[in-house]
Short mmCIF file of C-alpha atoms and ligand atoms in Angstrom, two decimals:
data_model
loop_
_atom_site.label_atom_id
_atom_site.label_comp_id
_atom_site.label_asym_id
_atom_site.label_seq_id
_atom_site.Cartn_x
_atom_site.Cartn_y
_atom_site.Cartn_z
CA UNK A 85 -59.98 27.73 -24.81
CA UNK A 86 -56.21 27.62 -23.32
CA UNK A 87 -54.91 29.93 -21.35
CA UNK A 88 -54.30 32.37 -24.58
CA UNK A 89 -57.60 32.77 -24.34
CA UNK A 90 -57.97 32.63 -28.36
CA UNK A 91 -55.93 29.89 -28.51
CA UNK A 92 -56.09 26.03 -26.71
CA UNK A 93 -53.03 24.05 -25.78
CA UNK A 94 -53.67 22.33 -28.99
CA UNK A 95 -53.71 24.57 -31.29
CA UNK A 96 -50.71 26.13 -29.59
CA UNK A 97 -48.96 22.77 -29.63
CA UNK A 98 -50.10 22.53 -33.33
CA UNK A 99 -48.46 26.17 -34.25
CA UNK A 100 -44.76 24.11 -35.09
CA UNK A 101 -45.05 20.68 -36.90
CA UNK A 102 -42.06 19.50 -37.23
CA UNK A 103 -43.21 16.27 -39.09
CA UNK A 104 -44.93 18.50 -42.24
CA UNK A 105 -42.12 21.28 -42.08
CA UNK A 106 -44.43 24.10 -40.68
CA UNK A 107 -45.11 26.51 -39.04
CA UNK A 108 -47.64 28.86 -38.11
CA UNK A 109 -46.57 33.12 -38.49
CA UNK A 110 -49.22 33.69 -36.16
CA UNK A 111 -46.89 33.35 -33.26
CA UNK A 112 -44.84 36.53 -34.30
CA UNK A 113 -47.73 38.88 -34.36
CA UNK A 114 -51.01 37.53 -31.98
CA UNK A 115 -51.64 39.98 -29.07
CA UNK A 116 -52.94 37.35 -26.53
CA UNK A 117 -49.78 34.70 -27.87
CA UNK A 118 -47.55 37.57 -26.59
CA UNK A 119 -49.68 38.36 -23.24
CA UNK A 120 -49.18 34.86 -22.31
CA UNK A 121 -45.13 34.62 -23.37
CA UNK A 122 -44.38 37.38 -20.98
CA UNK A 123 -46.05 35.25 -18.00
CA UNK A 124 -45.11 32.07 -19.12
CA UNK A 125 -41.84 32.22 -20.77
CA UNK A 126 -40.08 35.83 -19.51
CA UNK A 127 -41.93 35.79 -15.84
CA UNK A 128 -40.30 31.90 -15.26
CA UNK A 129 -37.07 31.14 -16.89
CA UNK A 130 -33.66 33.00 -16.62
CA UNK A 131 -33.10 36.22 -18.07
CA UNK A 132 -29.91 38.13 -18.56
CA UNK A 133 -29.34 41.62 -17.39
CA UNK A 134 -25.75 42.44 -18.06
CA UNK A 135 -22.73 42.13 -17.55
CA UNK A 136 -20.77 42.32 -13.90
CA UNK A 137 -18.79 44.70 -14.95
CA UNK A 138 -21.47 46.98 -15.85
CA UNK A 139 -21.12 47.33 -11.98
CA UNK A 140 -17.85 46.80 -10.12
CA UNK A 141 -18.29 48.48 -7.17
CA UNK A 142 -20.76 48.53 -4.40
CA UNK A 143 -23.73 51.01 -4.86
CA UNK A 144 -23.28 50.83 -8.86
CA UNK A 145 -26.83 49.77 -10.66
CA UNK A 146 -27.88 49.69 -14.02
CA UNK A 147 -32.20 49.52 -15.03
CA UNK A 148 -32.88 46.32 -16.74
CA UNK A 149 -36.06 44.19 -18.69
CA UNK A 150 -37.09 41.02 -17.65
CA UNK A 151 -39.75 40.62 -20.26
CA UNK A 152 -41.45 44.18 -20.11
CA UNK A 153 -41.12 43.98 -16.46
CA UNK A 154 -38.67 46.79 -15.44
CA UNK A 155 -35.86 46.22 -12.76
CA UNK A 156 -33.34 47.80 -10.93
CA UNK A 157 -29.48 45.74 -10.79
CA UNK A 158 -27.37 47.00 -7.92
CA UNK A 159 -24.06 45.84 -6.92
CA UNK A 160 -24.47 45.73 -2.74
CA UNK A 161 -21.99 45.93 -0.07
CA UNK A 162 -20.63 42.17 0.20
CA UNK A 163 -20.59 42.30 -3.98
CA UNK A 164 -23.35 40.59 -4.18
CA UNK A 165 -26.28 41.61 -6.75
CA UNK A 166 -29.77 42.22 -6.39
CA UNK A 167 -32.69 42.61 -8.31
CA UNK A 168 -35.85 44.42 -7.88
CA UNK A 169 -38.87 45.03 -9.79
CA UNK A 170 -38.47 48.81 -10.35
CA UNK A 171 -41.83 49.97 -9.30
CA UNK A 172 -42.38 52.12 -6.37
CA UNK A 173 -45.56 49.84 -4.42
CA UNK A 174 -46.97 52.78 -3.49
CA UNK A 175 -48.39 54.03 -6.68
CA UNK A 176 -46.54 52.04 -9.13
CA UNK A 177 -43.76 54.67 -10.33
CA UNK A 178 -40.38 53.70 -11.21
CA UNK A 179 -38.10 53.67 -8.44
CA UNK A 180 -35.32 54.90 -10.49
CA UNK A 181 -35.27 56.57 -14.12
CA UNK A 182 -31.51 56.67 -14.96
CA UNK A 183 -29.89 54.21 -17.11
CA UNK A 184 -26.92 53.38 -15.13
CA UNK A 185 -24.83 55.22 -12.16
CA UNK A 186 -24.00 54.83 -8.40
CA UNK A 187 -26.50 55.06 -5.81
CA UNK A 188 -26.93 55.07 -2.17
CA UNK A 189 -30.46 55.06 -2.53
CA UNK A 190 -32.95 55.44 -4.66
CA UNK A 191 -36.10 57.86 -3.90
CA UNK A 192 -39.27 58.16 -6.29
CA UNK A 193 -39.70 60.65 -7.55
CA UNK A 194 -43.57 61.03 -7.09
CA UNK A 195 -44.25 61.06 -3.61
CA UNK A 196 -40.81 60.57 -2.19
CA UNK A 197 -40.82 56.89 -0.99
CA UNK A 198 -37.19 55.88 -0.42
CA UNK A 199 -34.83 52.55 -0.65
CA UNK A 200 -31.81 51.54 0.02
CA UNK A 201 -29.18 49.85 -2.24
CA UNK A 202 -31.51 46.68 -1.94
CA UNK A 203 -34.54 47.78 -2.40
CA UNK A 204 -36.05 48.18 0.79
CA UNK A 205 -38.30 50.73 1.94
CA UNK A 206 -36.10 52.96 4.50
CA UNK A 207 -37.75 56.15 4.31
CA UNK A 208 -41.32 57.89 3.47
CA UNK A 209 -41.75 61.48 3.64
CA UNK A 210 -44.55 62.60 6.36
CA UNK A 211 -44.86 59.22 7.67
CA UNK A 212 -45.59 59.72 11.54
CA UNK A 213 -48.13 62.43 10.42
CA UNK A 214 -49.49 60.73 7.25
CA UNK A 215 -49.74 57.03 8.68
CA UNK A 216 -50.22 57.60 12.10
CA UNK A 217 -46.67 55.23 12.59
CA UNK A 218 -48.68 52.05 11.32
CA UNK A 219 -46.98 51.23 7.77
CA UNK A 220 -45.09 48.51 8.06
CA UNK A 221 -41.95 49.55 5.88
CA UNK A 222 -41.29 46.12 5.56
CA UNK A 223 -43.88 44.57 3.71
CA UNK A 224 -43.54 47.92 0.85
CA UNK A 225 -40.28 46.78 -0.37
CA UNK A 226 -40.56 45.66 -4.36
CA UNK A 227 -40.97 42.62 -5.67
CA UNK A 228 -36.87 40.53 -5.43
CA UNK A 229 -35.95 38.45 -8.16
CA UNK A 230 -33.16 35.45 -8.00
CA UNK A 231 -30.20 36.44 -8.82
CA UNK A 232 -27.42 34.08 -10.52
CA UNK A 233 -24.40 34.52 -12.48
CA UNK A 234 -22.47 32.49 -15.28
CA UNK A 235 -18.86 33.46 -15.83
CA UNK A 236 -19.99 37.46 -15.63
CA UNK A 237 -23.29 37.09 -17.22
CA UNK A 238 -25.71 38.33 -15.20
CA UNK A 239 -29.23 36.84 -14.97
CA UNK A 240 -32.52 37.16 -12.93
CA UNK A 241 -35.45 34.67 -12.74
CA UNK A 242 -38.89 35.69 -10.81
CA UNK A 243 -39.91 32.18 -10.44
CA UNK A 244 -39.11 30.13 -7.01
CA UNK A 245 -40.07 27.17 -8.56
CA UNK A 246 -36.74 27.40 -11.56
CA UNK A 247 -34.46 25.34 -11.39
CA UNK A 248 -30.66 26.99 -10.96
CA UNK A 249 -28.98 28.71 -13.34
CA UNK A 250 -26.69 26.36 -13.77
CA UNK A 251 -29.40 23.68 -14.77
CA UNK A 252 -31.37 25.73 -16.66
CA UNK A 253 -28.63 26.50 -19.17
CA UNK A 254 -26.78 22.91 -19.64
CA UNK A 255 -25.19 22.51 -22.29
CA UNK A 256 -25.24 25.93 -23.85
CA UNK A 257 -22.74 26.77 -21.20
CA UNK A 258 -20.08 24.45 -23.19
CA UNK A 259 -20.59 27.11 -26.05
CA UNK A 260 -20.66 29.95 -23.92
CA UNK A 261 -17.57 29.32 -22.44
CA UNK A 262 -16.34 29.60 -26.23
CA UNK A 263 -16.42 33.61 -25.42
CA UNK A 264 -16.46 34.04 -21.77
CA UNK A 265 -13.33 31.12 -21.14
CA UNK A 266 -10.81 32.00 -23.23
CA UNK A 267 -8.69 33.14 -20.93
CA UNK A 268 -8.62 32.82 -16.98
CA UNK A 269 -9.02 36.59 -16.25
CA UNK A 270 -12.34 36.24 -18.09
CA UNK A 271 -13.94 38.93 -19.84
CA UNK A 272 -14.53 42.41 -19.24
CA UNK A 273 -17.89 44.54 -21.45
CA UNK A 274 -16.39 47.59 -23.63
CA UNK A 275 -18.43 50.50 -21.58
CA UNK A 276 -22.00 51.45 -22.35
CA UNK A 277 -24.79 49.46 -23.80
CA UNK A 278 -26.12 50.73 -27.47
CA UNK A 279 -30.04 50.37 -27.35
CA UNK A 280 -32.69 50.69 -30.50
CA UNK A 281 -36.18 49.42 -31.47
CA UNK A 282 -37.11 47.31 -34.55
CA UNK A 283 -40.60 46.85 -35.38
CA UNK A 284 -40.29 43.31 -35.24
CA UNK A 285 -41.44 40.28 -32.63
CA UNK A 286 -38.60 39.15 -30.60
CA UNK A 287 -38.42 35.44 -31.58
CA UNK A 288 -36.76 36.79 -35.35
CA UNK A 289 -33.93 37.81 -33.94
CA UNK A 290 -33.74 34.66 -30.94
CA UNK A 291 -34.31 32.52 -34.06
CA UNK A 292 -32.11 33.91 -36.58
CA UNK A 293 -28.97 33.95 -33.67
CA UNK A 294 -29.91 30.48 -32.83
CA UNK A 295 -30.01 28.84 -36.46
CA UNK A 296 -29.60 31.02 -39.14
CA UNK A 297 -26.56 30.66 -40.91
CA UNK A 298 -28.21 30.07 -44.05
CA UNK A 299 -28.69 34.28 -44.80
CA UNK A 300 -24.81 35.18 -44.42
CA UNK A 301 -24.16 34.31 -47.81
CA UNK A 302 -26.79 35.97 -49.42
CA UNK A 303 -27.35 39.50 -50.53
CA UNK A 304 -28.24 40.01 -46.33
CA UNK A 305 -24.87 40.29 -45.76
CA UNK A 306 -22.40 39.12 -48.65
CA UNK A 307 -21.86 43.14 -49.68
CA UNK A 308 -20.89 43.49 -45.65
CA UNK A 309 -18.62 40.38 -46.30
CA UNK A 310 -16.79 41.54 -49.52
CA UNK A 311 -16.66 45.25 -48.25
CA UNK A 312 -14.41 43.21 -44.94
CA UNK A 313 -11.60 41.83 -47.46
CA UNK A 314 -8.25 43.51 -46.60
CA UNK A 315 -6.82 44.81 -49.64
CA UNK A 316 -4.00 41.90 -49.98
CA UNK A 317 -6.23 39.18 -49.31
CA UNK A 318 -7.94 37.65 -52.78
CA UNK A 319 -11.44 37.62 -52.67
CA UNK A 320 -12.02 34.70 -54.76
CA UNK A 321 -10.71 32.44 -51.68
CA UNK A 322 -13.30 34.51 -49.26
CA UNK A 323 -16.47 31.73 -49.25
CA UNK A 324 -19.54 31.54 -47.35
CA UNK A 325 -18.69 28.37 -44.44
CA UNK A 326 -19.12 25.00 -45.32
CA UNK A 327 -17.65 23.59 -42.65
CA UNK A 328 -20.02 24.01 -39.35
CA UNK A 329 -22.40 22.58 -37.08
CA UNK A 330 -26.25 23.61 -36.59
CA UNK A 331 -27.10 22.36 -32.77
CA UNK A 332 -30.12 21.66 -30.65
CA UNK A 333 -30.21 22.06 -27.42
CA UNK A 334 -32.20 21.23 -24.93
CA UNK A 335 -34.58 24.29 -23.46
CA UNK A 336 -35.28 25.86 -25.86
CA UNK A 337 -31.39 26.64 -26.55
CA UNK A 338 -29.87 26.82 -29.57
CA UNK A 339 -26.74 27.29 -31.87
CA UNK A 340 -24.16 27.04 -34.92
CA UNK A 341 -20.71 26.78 -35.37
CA UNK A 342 -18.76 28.02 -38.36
CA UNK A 343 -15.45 25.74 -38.32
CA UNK A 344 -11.85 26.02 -39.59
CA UNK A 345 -12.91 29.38 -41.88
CA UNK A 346 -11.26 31.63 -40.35
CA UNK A 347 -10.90 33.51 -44.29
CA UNK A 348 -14.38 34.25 -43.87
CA UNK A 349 -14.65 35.41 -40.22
CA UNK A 350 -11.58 37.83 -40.69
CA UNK A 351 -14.21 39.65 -43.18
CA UNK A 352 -15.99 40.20 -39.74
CA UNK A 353 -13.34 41.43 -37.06
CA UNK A 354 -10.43 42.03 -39.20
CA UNK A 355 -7.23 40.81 -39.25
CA UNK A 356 -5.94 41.82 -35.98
CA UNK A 357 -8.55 40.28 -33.68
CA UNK A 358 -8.43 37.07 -36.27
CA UNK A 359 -4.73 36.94 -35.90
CA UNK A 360 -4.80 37.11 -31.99
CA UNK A 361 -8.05 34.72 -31.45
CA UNK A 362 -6.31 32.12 -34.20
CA UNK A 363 -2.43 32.57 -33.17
CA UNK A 364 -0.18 33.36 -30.76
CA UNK A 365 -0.26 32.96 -26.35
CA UNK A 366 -4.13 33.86 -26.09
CA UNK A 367 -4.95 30.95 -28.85
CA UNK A 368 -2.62 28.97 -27.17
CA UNK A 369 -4.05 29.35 -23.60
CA UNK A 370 -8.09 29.01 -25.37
CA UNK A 371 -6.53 25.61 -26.11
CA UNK A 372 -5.39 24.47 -23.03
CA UNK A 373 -8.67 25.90 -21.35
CA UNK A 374 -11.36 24.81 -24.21
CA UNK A 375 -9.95 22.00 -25.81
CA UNK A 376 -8.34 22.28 -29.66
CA UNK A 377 -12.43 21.92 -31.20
CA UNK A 378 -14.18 24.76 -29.45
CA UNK A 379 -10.63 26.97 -29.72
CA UNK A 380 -10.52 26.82 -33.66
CA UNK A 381 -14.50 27.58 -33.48
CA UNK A 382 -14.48 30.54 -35.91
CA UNK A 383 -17.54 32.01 -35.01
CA UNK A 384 -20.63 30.52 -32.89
CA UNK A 385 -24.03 32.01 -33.16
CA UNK A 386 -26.24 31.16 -30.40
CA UNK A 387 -29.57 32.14 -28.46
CA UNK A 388 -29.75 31.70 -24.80
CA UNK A 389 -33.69 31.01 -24.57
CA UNK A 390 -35.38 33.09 -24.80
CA UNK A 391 -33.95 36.39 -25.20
CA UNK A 392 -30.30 36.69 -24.72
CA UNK A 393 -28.14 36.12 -28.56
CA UNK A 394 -24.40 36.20 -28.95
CA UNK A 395 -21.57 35.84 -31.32
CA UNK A 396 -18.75 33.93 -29.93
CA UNK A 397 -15.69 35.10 -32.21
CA UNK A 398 -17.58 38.45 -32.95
CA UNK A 399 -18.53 39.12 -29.15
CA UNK A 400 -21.38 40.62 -29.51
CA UNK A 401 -24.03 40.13 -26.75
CA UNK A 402 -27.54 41.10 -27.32
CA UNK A 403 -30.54 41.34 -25.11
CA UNK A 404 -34.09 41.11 -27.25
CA UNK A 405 -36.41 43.32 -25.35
CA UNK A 406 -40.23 42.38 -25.96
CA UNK A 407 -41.89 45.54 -26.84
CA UNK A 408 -46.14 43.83 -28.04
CA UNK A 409 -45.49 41.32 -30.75
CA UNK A 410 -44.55 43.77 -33.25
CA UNK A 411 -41.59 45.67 -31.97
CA UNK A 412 -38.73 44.75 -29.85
CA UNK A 413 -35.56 47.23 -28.54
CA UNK A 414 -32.33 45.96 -29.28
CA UNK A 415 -29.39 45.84 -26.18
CA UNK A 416 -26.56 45.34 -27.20
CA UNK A 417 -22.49 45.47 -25.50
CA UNK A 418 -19.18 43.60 -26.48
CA UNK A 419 -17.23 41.98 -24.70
CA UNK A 420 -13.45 41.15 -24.55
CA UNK A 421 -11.11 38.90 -22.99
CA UNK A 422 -10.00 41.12 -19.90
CA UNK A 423 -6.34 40.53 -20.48
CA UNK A 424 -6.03 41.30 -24.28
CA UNK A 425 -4.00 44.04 -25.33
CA UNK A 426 -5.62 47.17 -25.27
CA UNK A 427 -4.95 47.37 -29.06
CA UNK A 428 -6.77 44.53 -29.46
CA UNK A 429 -9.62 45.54 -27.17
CA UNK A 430 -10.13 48.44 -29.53
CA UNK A 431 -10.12 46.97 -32.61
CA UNK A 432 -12.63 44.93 -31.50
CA UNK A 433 -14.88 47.82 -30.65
CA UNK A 434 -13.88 49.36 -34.26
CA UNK A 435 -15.41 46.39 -35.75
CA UNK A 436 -18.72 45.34 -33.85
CA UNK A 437 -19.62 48.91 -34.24
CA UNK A 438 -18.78 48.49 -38.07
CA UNK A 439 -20.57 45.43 -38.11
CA UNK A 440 -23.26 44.38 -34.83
CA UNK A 441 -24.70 47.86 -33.79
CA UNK A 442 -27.01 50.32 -34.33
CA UNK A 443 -25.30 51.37 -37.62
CA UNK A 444 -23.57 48.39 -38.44
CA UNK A 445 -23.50 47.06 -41.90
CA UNK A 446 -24.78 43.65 -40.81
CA UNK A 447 -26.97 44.92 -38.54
CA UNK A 448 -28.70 46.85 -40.82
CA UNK A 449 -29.15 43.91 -43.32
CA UNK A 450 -30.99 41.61 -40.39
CA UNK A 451 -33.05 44.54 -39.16
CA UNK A 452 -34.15 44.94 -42.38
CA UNK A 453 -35.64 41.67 -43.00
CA UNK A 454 -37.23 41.38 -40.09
CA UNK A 455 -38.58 44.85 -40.29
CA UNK A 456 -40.23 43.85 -43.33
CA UNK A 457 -41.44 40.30 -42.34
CA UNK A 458 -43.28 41.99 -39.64
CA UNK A 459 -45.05 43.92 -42.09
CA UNK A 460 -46.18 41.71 -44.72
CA UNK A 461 -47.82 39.67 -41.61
CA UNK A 462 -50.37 42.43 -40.88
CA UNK A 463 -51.98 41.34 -44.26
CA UNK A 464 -54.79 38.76 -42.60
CA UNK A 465 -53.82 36.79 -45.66
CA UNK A 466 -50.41 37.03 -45.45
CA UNK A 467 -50.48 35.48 -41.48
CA UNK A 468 -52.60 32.75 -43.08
CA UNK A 469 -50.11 31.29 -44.93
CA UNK A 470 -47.71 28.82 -43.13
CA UNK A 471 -43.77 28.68 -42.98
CA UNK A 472 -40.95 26.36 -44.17
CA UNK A 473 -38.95 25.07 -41.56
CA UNK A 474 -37.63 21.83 -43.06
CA UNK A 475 -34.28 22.83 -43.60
CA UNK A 476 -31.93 19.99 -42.73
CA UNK A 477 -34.43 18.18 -40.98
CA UNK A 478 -33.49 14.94 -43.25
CA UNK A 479 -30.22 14.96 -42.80
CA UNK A 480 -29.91 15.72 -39.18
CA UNK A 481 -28.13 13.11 -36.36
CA UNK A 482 -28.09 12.40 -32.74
CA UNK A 483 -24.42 11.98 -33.28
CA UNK A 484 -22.21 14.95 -33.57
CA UNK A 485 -18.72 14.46 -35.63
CA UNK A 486 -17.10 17.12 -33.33
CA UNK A 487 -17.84 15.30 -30.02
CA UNK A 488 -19.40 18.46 -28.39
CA UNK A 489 -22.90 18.38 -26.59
CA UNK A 490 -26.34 18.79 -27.40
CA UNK A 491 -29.84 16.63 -28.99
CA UNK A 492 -29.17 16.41 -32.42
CA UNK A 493 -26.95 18.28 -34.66
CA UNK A 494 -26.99 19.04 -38.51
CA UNK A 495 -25.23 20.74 -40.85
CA UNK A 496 -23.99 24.31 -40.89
CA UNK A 497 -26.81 25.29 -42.77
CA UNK A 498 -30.27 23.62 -41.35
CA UNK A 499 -33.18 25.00 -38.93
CA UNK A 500 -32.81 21.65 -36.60
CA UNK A 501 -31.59 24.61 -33.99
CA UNK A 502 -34.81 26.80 -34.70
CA UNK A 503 -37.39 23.64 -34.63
CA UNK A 504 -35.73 23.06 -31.32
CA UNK A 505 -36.55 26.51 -30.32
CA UNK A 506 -40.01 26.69 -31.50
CA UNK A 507 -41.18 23.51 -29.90
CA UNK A 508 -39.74 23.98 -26.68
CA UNK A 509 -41.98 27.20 -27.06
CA UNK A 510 -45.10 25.25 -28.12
CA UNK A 511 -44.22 23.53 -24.99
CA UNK A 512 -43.63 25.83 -22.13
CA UNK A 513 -46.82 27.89 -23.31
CA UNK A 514 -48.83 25.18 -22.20
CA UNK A 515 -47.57 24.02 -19.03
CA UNK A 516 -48.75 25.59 -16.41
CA UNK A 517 -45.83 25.17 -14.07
CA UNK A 518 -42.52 24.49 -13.90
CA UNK A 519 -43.45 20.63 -12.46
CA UNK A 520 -45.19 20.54 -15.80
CA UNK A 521 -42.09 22.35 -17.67
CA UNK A 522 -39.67 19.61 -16.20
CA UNK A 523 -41.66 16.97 -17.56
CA UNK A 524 -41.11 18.31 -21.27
CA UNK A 525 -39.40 15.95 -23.50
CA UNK A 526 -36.49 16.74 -24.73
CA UNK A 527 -34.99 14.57 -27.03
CA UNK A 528 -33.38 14.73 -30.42
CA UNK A 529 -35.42 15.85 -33.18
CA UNK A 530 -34.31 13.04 -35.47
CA UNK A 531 -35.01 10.42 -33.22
CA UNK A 532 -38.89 10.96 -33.72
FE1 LIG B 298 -43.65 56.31 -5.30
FE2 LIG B 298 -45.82 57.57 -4.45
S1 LIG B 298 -45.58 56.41 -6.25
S2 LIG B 298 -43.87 57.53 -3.56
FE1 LIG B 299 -27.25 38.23 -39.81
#
């Protein structure tokens, strides 16, 4: 018996064959499965928790998940960030209960126990009386996390033993930079992050941003598609992509590219942002600053292992938060390149909220099917059955056409991006540290 407890390394390794195709559904709804992902996936690799503009200015914080670990993000003094578990060590309350604001300090609200902008213990009510001047404020402070940044992204990693950030992500930083390096301002995050639940696991939605551009052309979101056609455009030349790349990366990493359809992506986020991402200065300048490839990327769907999803094109950045295996709440904010016109900026908004939010029309369609995936698998038959997850795996090529980076690369429309994903998960389950985690393999899928 492995660490699972109901499972052994084996049988975990065994839950994604990538030779036969399958995979086991198990991993979306087993209790002890999900016990050990929070300590050995969310508790040890880098997790995002905003963006810096969430907080500009010293003493501004927003609460934050890393896993369903709560923390507190605080801009300090010298602009630096920190991040603390947000539990009060005296009897486990949360330090602070707002969302977002600006603090001086933060006092819980049980017994009174109070911190400064960094978390440390500066104040307890009654404390010559109640502990005699012996409690050593010092050692009370919560639990720090490390703190890095990439390009405004915010993330946080408990583990002393992770590598950088800058390691850890690799080569999904050559896609990021698709939406955070347009321009040389960078980008800025439209105020206020939308939040929801799904009664779903969390690895649907990491999955589906990661691979899955197989379900935009069906009745998930073709209606949303059609419904996008301006008036003067004729529908017949609006097609699902056929141009695009599905990518591997390596930890666990993944993404796809839609290429040179910019007919189709317009459906998305209108003409107007089309029109200014495709033409004019700010296309020009992606150029010079991305290269010609990555600047006429029409849209890039990609998962940020294990939890943080995007849409480069869209710019819609979402945070999966792990609620048990069967539900997860949804974060979600947009970003924008800080320097577009404010026109721009707001059409932007307009259309994530018409399409990636809480009541967005493609939202609603993903949502949906995961919703319902979840609960077919609480049939004990039903989580008996295995998956398909073949899809382009005969076709697929250490060499990419495009010259951009990553393992192995397939077609727009493939899972090579999603076997990535679930093996790297087979694989950090079962090492115990992250000696054992830098040891994985990672190679490209085809190659085997
Ligand atoms: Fe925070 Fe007692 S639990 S002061
Ligand atoms: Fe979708």
């Amino acid at each position: 018996v492995g660490a699972a407890g109901a499972y052994s390394d084996a049988q975990i390794l065994a839950m994604v064959d990538e030779k036969s195709g399958k995979f086991d559904p198990k991993i979306y709804v087993d209790e002890s499965l999900y016990r050990l992902e929070l300590e050995r996936i969310f508790a040890r690799t880098w997790v995002c928790m905003g963006h810096e503009s969430h907080i500009p200015n010293s003493g501004d914080f927003t609460t934050a998940y890393i896993g369903e670990d709560p923390v507190v993000v605080v801009r300090q003094k010298d602009a630096s960030i920190r991040v603390f578990l947000n539990q009060c060590q005296h009897r486990g309350m949360r330090i602070c209960r707002a969302d977002s604001g600006n603090a001086k300090a933060f006092t819980c609200t049980y017994h009174g126990w109070a911190y400064n902008q960094g978390g440390d213990l500066v104040s307890v009510p009654m404390e010559k009386e109640a502990f005699g001047g012996c409690l050593n404020k010092a050692e009370w402070g919560p639990k720090q996390a490390r703190v890095e940044t990439y390009k405004g992204l915010i993330f946080a990693n408990w583990d002393a033993d992770a590598p950088g950030l800058d390691e850890y992500l690799g080569d999904v930083k050559f896609y990021m930079d698709i939406m955070l390096d347009r321009c040389e301002a960078g980008t800025e995050a439209i105020p206020g992050i939308q939040k929801w639940v799904i009664p779903c696991n969390w690895k649907f939605a990491a999955e589906q941003f990661a691979s899955d551009a197989y379900h935009a052309g069906t009745t998930s979101h073709l209606s949303g598609i059609m419904a996008g056609v301006p008036e003067d455009v004729d529908i017949t030349q609006v097609a699902p992509p056929t141009d695009g790349l599905n990518v591997h990366l390596e930890n666990g990493h993944g993404c796809g590219l839609f290429l040179r359809n910019p007919m189709f992506y317009m459906t998305i986020v209108g003409p107007k942002v089309t029109e200014y991402l495709t033409t004019g200065p700010a296309y020009e300048e992606a150029v010079r600053r991305l290269g010609q490839g990555r600047a006429d990327v029409n849209l890039c769907h990609t998962n940020v292992f294990p939890n943080l999803s995007f849409l480069a094109g869209i710019n819609t950045v979402r945070m999966w938060q792990p609620r048990g295996p069967n539900e997860i709440e949804v974060w979600t904010f947009t970003l924008v390149d800080k320097t577009a016109p404010q026109e721009i900026k707001d059409e932007w908004r307009r259309h994530t909220s018409r399409t990636f939010s809480a009541g967005g029309v493609f939202e609603q369609d993903d949502g949906e099917n995961w919703c319902d995936i979840q609960q077919v698998l609480q049939g004990h038959v039903a989580q008996n059955q295995k998956f398909n997850i073949e899809m382009g795996s005969h076709t697929v090529t250490a060499d990419n056409p495009e010259g951009f980076p990553g393992l192995s690369f397939a077609y727009t429309y493939s899972e090579e991006s999603a076997r990535g994903m679930y093996r790297y998960w087979t694989q950090i389950m079962t090492a115990p540290d992250w000696d054992a985690i830098r040891r994985i393999e990672q190679q490209p899928l085809a190659a085997e």
